[in-house]
Amino acid sequence: MTLYLSMAAFALASSITPGPVNIVALSCGAQFGFTTSLRHVTGATLGFTLLLVSVGLGMHEVLTLWPGLTTVILWGGVAFLLYMAYQLAADDGKLSQGNRQQTPSYWYGALLQLLNPKAWLASVASMGAFVGDGEMRLLWQFAALYFVICYLSIACWAYAGAMLSGLLQRAHNLRRFNRLMALLLAFSACYLLAEGI
């Protein structure tokens, strides 16, 4: 039981703390509402769980054999986060509920997790701490526990964003909010880059 409590505490600490995926969830909730944002929440959770299981099934050994791959993932993730920050900063603040390209999607949420250096670090650290002996049963139990906690954590950020949506009905308020989110994403990317170097 102590092991599962430790797993749950680790999953909660790494899932609910601010990071790129949670910042995007907050922004999605604010612009598109909670229900629509659940697509991002679901995609991001599935993406992270896939990453976690892949690391548990042997991706960690691949990264150990080819450390350059870790650097490529880190730089690719940081570039993607900075691109997202630019997109948010350049947004004109006009609400466009019907624009399909801008609404949250499952694929975008999953891709964001797979390119998120924080997700890679959490996956490698948690596999080393809790499933170091490679026991498959423990891997799948940890992945299931992490899935639930990750989903609820990201959903909390989307819900918080939805609660802010009333303040963002005016274009200038939404522009300010987007620029703040862009700044947080850029800061998050720089922080992850500094941690990874």
PDB file of C-alpha atoms in Angstrom:
ATOM      1  CA  MET A   1       0.000   0.000   0.000  1.00  0.00           C
ATOM      2  CA  THR A   2       2.883   2.374   0.770  1.00  0.00           C
ATOM      3  CA  LEU A   3       4.248   1.831  -2.736  1.00  0.00           C
ATOM      4  CA  TYR A   4       0.919   2.825  -4.320  1.00  0.00           C
ATOM      5  CA  LEU A   5       0.657   5.913  -2.127  1.00  0.00           C
ATOM      6  CA  SER A   6       4.172   6.890  -3.175  1.00  0.00           C
ATOM      7  CA  MET A   7       3.274   6.332  -6.820  1.00  0.00           C
ATOM      8  CA  ALA A   8       0.118   8.431  -6.443  1.00  0.00           C
ATOM      9  CA  ALA A   9       2.017  11.248  -4.721  1.00  0.00           C
ATOM     10  CA  PHE A  10       4.650  11.292  -7.469  1.00  0.00           C
ATOM     11  CA  ALA A  11       1.984  11.241 -10.192  1.00  0.00           C
ATOM     12  CA  LEU A  12       0.062  14.087  -8.563  1.00  0.00           C
ATOM     13  CA  ALA A  13       3.147  16.229  -7.994  1.00  0.00           C
ATOM     14  CA  SER A  14       4.324  15.867 -11.580  1.00  0.00           C
ATOM     15  CA  SER A  15       0.855  16.185 -13.146  1.00  0.00           C
ATOM     16  CA  ILE A  16      -0.724  19.112 -11.293  1.00  0.00           C
ATOM     17  CA  THR A  17       2.273  21.440 -11.167  1.00  0.00           C
ATOM     18  CA  PRO A  18       2.509  24.166 -13.826  1.00  0.00           C
ATOM     19  CA  GLY A  19       3.986  23.052 -17.104  1.00  0.00           C
ATOM     20  CA  PRO A  20       3.367  23.408 -20.829  1.00  0.00           C
ATOM     21  CA  VAL A  21       0.446  20.964 -21.017  1.00  0.00           C
ATOM     22  CA  ASN A  22      -1.316  22.534 -18.038  1.00  0.00           C
ATOM     23  CA  ILE A  23      -0.795  26.054 -19.355  1.00  0.00           C
ATOM     24  CA  VAL A  24      -2.346  25.047 -22.685  1.00  0.00           C
ATOM     25  CA  ALA A  25      -5.232  23.375 -20.796  1.00  0.00           C
ATOM     26  CA  LEU A  26      -5.824  26.613 -18.869  1.00  0.00           C
ATOM     27  CA  SER A  27      -5.813  28.583 -22.113  1.00  0.00           C
ATOM     28  CA  CYS A  28      -8.142  26.091 -23.845  1.00  0.00           C
ATOM     29  CA  GLY A  29     -10.575  26.198 -20.952  1.00  0.00           C
ATOM     30  CA  ALA A  30     -10.603  29.988 -20.983  1.00  0.00           C
ATOM     31  CA  GLN A  31     -11.163  30.274 -24.730  1.00  0.00           C
ATOM     32  CA  PHE A  32     -13.329  27.271 -25.564  1.00  0.00           C
ATOM     33  CA  GLY A  33     -14.953  26.159 -22.318  1.00  0.00           C
ATOM     34  CA  PHE A  34     -14.465  23.089 -20.176  1.00  0.00           C
ATOM     35  CA  THR A  35     -16.280  20.503 -22.305  1.00  0.00           C
ATOM     36  CA  THR A  36     -14.425  21.336 -25.528  1.00  0.00           C
ATOM     37  CA  SER A  37     -11.120  21.410 -23.615  1.00  0.00           C
ATOM     38  CA  LEU A  38     -11.611  17.801 -22.544  1.00  0.00           C
ATOM     39  CA  ARG A  39     -10.328  16.800 -26.002  1.00  0.00           C
ATOM     40  CA  HIS A  40      -6.966  18.354 -25.099  1.00  0.00           C
ATOM     41  CA  VAL A  41      -7.119  16.784 -21.622  1.00  0.00           C
ATOM     42  CA  THR A  42      -7.835  13.309 -23.039  1.00  0.00           C
ATOM     43  CA  GLY A  43      -5.196  13.537 -25.765  1.00  0.00           C
ATOM     44  CA  ALA A  44      -2.550  14.812 -23.370  1.00  0.00           C
ATOM     45  CA  THR A  45      -3.331  12.078 -20.844  1.00  0.00           C
ATOM     46  CA  LEU A  46      -3.239   9.324 -23.463  1.00  0.00           C
ATOM     47  CA  GLY A  47      -0.017  10.777 -24.904  1.00  0.00           C
ATOM     48  CA  PHE A  48       1.649  10.817 -21.515  1.00  0.00           C
ATOM     49  CA  THR A  49       0.476   7.311 -20.650  1.00  0.00           C
ATOM     50  CA  LEU A  50       1.832   6.018 -23.972  1.00  0.00           C
ATOM     51  CA  LEU A  51       5.154   7.716 -23.246  1.00  0.00           C
ATOM     52  CA  LEU A  52       5.255   6.321 -19.705  1.00  0.00           C
ATOM     53  CA  VAL A  53       4.560   2.760 -20.862  1.00  0.00           C
ATOM     54  CA  SER A  54       7.083   3.077 -23.717  1.00  0.00           C
ATOM     55  CA  VAL A  55       9.773   4.168 -21.279  1.00  0.00           C
ATOM     56  CA  GLY A  56       8.823   1.299 -18.971  1.00  0.00           C
ATOM     57  CA  LEU A  57       8.997  -1.210 -21.835  1.00  0.00           C
ATOM     58  CA  GLY A  58      12.528  -0.275 -22.809  1.00  0.00           C
ATOM     59  CA  MET A  59      12.722   3.237 -24.218  1.00  0.00           C
ATOM     60  CA  HIS A  60      14.867   4.136 -21.206  1.00  0.00           C
ATOM     61  CA  GLU A  61      17.540   1.690 -22.391  1.00  0.00           C
ATOM     62  CA  VAL A  62      17.410   3.186 -25.906  1.00  0.00           C
ATOM     63  CA  LEU A  63      17.925   6.665 -24.464  1.00  0.00           C
ATOM     64  CA  THR A  64      20.837   5.374 -22.380  1.00  0.00           C
ATOM     65  CA  LEU A  65      22.459   3.811 -25.457  1.00  0.00           C
ATOM     66  CA  TRP A  66      21.954   6.929 -27.584  1.00  0.00           C
ATOM     67  CA  PRO A  67      22.145   9.970 -25.298  1.00  0.00           C
ATOM     68  CA  GLY A  68      22.043  12.217 -28.359  1.00  0.00           C
ATOM     69  CA  LEU A  69      18.409  11.199 -28.819  1.00  0.00           C
ATOM     70  CA  THR A  70      17.571  12.783 -25.467  1.00  0.00           C
ATOM     71  CA  THR A  71      19.118  16.036 -26.664  1.00  0.00           C
ATOM     72  CA  VAL A  72      17.098  15.912 -29.903  1.00  0.00           C
ATOM     73  CA  ILE A  73      13.878  15.331 -27.925  1.00  0.00           C
ATOM     74  CA  LEU A  74      14.727  18.173 -25.559  1.00  0.00           C
ATOM     75  CA  TRP A  75      15.483  20.698 -28.316  1.00  0.00           C
ATOM     76  CA  GLY A  76      12.502  19.572 -30.406  1.00  0.00           C
ATOM     77  CA  GLY A  77      10.197  19.945 -27.422  1.00  0.00           C
ATOM     78  CA  VAL A  78      11.557  23.370 -26.530  1.00  0.00           C
ATOM     79  CA  ALA A  79      11.194  24.530 -30.167  1.00  0.00           C
ATOM     80  CA  PHE A  80       7.585  23.313 -30.202  1.00  0.00           C
ATOM     81  CA  LEU A  81       6.797  25.099 -26.936  1.00  0.00           C
ATOM     82  CA  LEU A  82       8.334  28.326 -28.206  1.00  0.00           C
ATOM     83  CA  TYR A  83       6.319  28.022 -31.423  1.00  0.00           C
ATOM     84  CA  MET A  84       3.139  27.633 -29.343  1.00  0.00           C
ATOM     85  CA  ALA A  85       4.137  30.652 -27.251  1.00  0.00           C
ATOM     86  CA  TYR A  86       4.584  32.678 -30.441  1.00  0.00           C
ATOM     87  CA  GLN A  87       1.147  31.592 -31.710  1.00  0.00           C
ATOM     88  CA  LEU A  88      -0.484  32.673 -28.457  1.00  0.00           C
ATOM     89  CA  ALA A  89       1.368  35.998 -28.364  1.00  0.00           C
ATOM     90  CA  ALA A  90       0.387  36.771 -31.965  1.00  0.00           C
ATOM     91  CA  ASP A  91      -3.307  35.964 -31.420  1.00  0.00           C
ATOM     92  CA  ASP A  92      -5.535  39.003 -32.007  1.00  0.00           C
ATOM     93  CA  GLY A  93      -7.887  38.156 -29.139  1.00  0.00           C
ATOM     94  CA  LYS A  94     -10.969  37.673 -31.284  1.00  0.00           C
ATOM     95  CA  LEU A  95     -13.021  34.749 -30.074  1.00  0.00           C
ATOM     96  CA  SER A  96     -13.565  32.285 -32.897  1.00  0.00           C
ATOM     97  CA  GLN A  97     -15.603  29.447 -31.472  1.00  0.00           C
ATOM     98  CA  GLY A  98     -16.306  27.962 -34.881  1.00  0.00           C
ATOM     99  CA  ASN A  99     -12.740  27.822 -36.118  1.00  0.00           C
ATOM    100  CA  ARG A 100     -11.870  24.133 -36.187  1.00  0.00           C
ATOM    101  CA  GLN A 101      -8.134  24.704 -36.548  1.00  0.00           C
ATOM    102  CA  GLN A 102      -7.924  26.563 -33.264  1.00  0.00           C
ATOM    103  CA  THR A 103     -10.155  24.387 -31.103  1.00  0.00           C
ATOM    104  CA  PRO A 104      -8.464  21.834 -28.843  1.00  0.00           C
ATOM    105  CA  SER A 105      -7.871  18.388 -30.328  1.00  0.00           C
ATOM    106  CA  TYR A 106      -6.907  14.940 -29.085  1.00  0.00           C
ATOM    107  CA  TRP A 107      -3.918  14.776 -31.436  1.00  0.00           C
ATOM    108  CA  TYR A 108      -2.563  18.167 -30.466  1.00  0.00           C
ATOM    109  CA  GLY A 109      -2.766  17.260 -26.770  1.00  0.00           C
ATOM    110  CA  ALA A 110      -0.995  13.939 -27.354  1.00  0.00           C
ATOM    111  CA  LEU A 111       1.684  15.533 -29.533  1.00  0.00           C
ATOM    112  CA  LEU A 112       2.265  18.201 -26.919  1.00  0.00           C
ATOM    113  CA  GLN A 113       2.937  15.536 -24.288  1.00  0.00           C
ATOM    114  CA  LEU A 114       5.248  13.547 -26.565  1.00  0.00           C
ATOM    115  CA  LEU A 115       7.283  16.707 -27.247  1.00  0.00           C
ATOM    116  CA  ASN A 116       7.163  17.908 -23.653  1.00  0.00           C
ATOM    117  CA  PRO A 117      10.580  17.577 -21.944  1.00  0.00           C
ATOM    118  CA  LYS A 118       8.840  17.640 -18.537  1.00  0.00           C
ATOM    119  CA  ALA A 119       6.855  14.523 -19.531  1.00  0.00           C
ATOM    120  CA  TRP A 120      10.034  12.714 -20.611  1.00  0.00           C
ATOM    121  CA  LEU A 121      11.809  13.587 -17.373  1.00  0.00           C
ATOM    122  CA  ALA A 122       8.810  12.471 -15.281  1.00  0.00           C
ATOM    123  CA  SER A 123       8.521   9.194 -17.223  1.00  0.00           C
ATOM    124  CA  VAL A 124      12.182   8.283 -16.897  1.00  0.00           C
ATOM    125  CA  ALA A 125      12.345   9.304 -13.215  1.00  0.00           C
ATOM    126  CA  SER A 126       9.168   7.447 -12.247  1.00  0.00           C
ATOM    127  CA  MET A 127      10.138   4.265 -14.082  1.00  0.00           C
ATOM    128  CA  GLY A 128      13.529   4.315 -12.368  1.00  0.00           C
ATOM    129  CA  ALA A 129      11.962   4.911  -8.964  1.00  0.00           C
ATOM    130  CA  PHE A 130       8.961   2.566  -9.059  1.00  0.00           C
ATOM    131  CA  VAL A 131       9.417  -0.008 -11.809  1.00  0.00           C
ATOM    132  CA  GLY A 132      13.197  -0.335 -11.838  1.00  0.00           C
ATOM    133  CA  ASP A 133      13.099  -4.125 -11.712  1.00  0.00           C
ATOM    134  CA  GLY A 134      10.997  -4.265 -14.895  1.00  0.00           C
ATOM    135  CA  GLU A 135       8.034  -6.073 -13.336  1.00  0.00           C
ATOM    136  CA  MET A 136       5.259  -5.847 -15.958  1.00  0.00           C
ATOM    137  CA  ARG A 137       2.354  -6.055 -13.510  1.00  0.00           C
ATOM    138  CA  LEU A 138       3.708  -3.095 -11.572  1.00  0.00           C
ATOM    139  CA  LEU A 139       4.274  -1.136 -14.798  1.00  0.00           C
ATOM    140  CA  TRP A 140       0.641  -1.527 -15.889  1.00  0.00           C
ATOM    141  CA  GLN A 141      -0.693  -0.732 -12.408  1.00  0.00           C
ATOM    142  CA  PHE A 142       1.451   2.401 -12.254  1.00  0.00           C
ATOM    143  CA  ALA A 143       0.339   3.445 -15.759  1.00  0.00           C
ATOM    144  CA  ALA A 144      -3.344   3.017 -14.808  1.00  0.00           C
ATOM    145  CA  LEU A 145      -2.897   5.018 -11.598  1.00  0.00           C
ATOM    146  CA  TYR A 146      -0.947   7.724 -13.409  1.00  0.00           C
ATOM    147  CA  PHE A 147      -3.612   7.913 -16.158  1.00  0.00           C
ATOM    148  CA  VAL A 148      -6.376   8.739 -13.676  1.00  0.00           C
ATOM    149  CA  ILE A 149      -4.300  11.272 -11.732  1.00  0.00           C
ATOM    150  CA  CYS A 150      -2.935  12.902 -14.891  1.00  0.00           C
ATOM    151  CA  TYR A 151      -6.411  13.213 -16.430  1.00  0.00           C
ATOM    152  CA  LEU A 152      -7.899  14.799 -13.313  1.00  0.00           C
ATOM    153  CA  SER A 153      -4.922  17.146 -12.889  1.00  0.00           C
ATOM    154  CA  ILE A 154      -5.025  18.486 -16.451  1.00  0.00           C
ATOM    155  CA  ALA A 155      -8.834  18.716 -16.257  1.00  0.00           C
ATOM    156  CA  CYS A 156      -8.470  20.936 -13.155  1.00  0.00           C
ATOM    157  CA  TRP A 157      -6.408  23.396 -15.201  1.00  0.00           C
ATOM    158  CA  ALA A 158      -8.972  23.357 -18.018  1.00  0.00           C
ATOM    159  CA  TYR A 159     -11.764  23.944 -15.481  1.00  0.00           C
ATOM    160  CA  ALA A 160      -9.859  26.856 -13.937  1.00  0.00           C
ATOM    161  CA  GLY A 161      -9.525  28.336 -17.410  1.00  0.00           C
ATOM    162  CA  ALA A 162     -13.242  27.895 -18.048  1.00  0.00           C
ATOM    163  CA  MET A 163     -13.953  29.799 -14.827  1.00  0.00           C
ATOM    164  CA  LEU A 164     -11.904  32.702 -16.233  1.00  0.00           C
ATOM    165  CA  SER A 165     -13.764  32.765 -19.552  1.00  0.00           C
ATOM    166  CA  GLY A 166     -16.239  35.423 -18.403  1.00  0.00           C
ATOM    167  CA  LEU A 167     -13.362  37.852 -17.942  1.00  0.00           C
ATOM    168  CA  LEU A 168     -12.050  37.122 -21.421  1.00  0.00           C
ATOM    169  CA  GLN A 169     -15.046  38.046 -23.534  1.00  0.00           C
ATOM    170  CA  ARG A 170     -13.423  41.330 -24.535  1.00  0.00           C
ATOM    171  CA  ALA A 171     -10.693  41.100 -27.142  1.00  0.00           C
ATOM    172  CA  HIS A 172      -8.171  43.193 -25.180  1.00  0.00           C
ATOM    173  CA  ASN A 173      -8.572  40.990 -22.089  1.00  0.00           C
ATOM    174  CA  LEU A 174      -8.106  37.850 -24.181  1.00  0.00           C
ATOM    175  CA  ARG A 175      -5.017  39.346 -25.851  1.00  0.00           C
ATOM    176  CA  ARG A 176      -3.506  40.051 -22.431  1.00  0.00           C
ATOM    177  CA  PHE A 177      -4.374  36.577 -21.202  1.00  0.00           C
ATOM    178  CA  ASN A 178      -2.861  34.954 -24.316  1.00  0.00           C
ATOM    179  CA  ARG A 179       0.309  36.974 -23.945  1.00  0.00           C
ATOM    180  CA  LEU A 180       0.579  35.966 -20.305  1.00  0.00           C
ATOM    181  CA  MET A 181       0.111  32.311 -21.322  1.00  0.00           C
ATOM    182  CA  ALA A 182       2.737  32.790 -24.068  1.00  0.00           C
ATOM    183  CA  LEU A 183       5.160  34.221 -21.531  1.00  0.00           C
ATOM    184  CA  LEU A 184       4.540  31.287 -19.173  1.00  0.00           C
ATOM    185  CA  LEU A 185       5.075  28.786 -22.002  1.00  0.00           C
ATOM    186  CA  ALA A 186       8.304  30.491 -23.043  1.00  0.00           C
ATOM    187  CA  PHE A 187       9.483  30.540 -19.420  1.00  0.00           C
ATOM    188  CA  SER A 188       8.556  26.868 -19.065  1.00  0.00           C
ATOM    189  CA  ALA A 189      10.504  26.005 -22.239  1.00  0.00           C
ATOM    190  CA  CYS A 190      13.578  27.902 -21.019  1.00  0.00           C
ATOM    191  CA  TYR A 191      13.357  26.287 -17.574  1.00  0.00           C
ATOM    192  CA  LEU A 192      13.112  22.795 -19.090  1.00  0.00           C
ATOM    193  CA  LEU A 193      16.037  23.571 -21.368  1.00  0.00           C
ATOM    194  CA  ALA A 194      18.151  24.774 -18.421  1.00  0.00           C
ATOM    195  CA  GLU A 195      17.240  21.626 -16.438  1.00  0.00           C
ATOM    196  CA  GLY A 196      18.087  19.364 -19.378  1.00  0.00           C
ATOM    197  CA  ILE A 197      21.512  20.840 -20.127  1.00  0.00           C
TER     198      ILE A 197
END
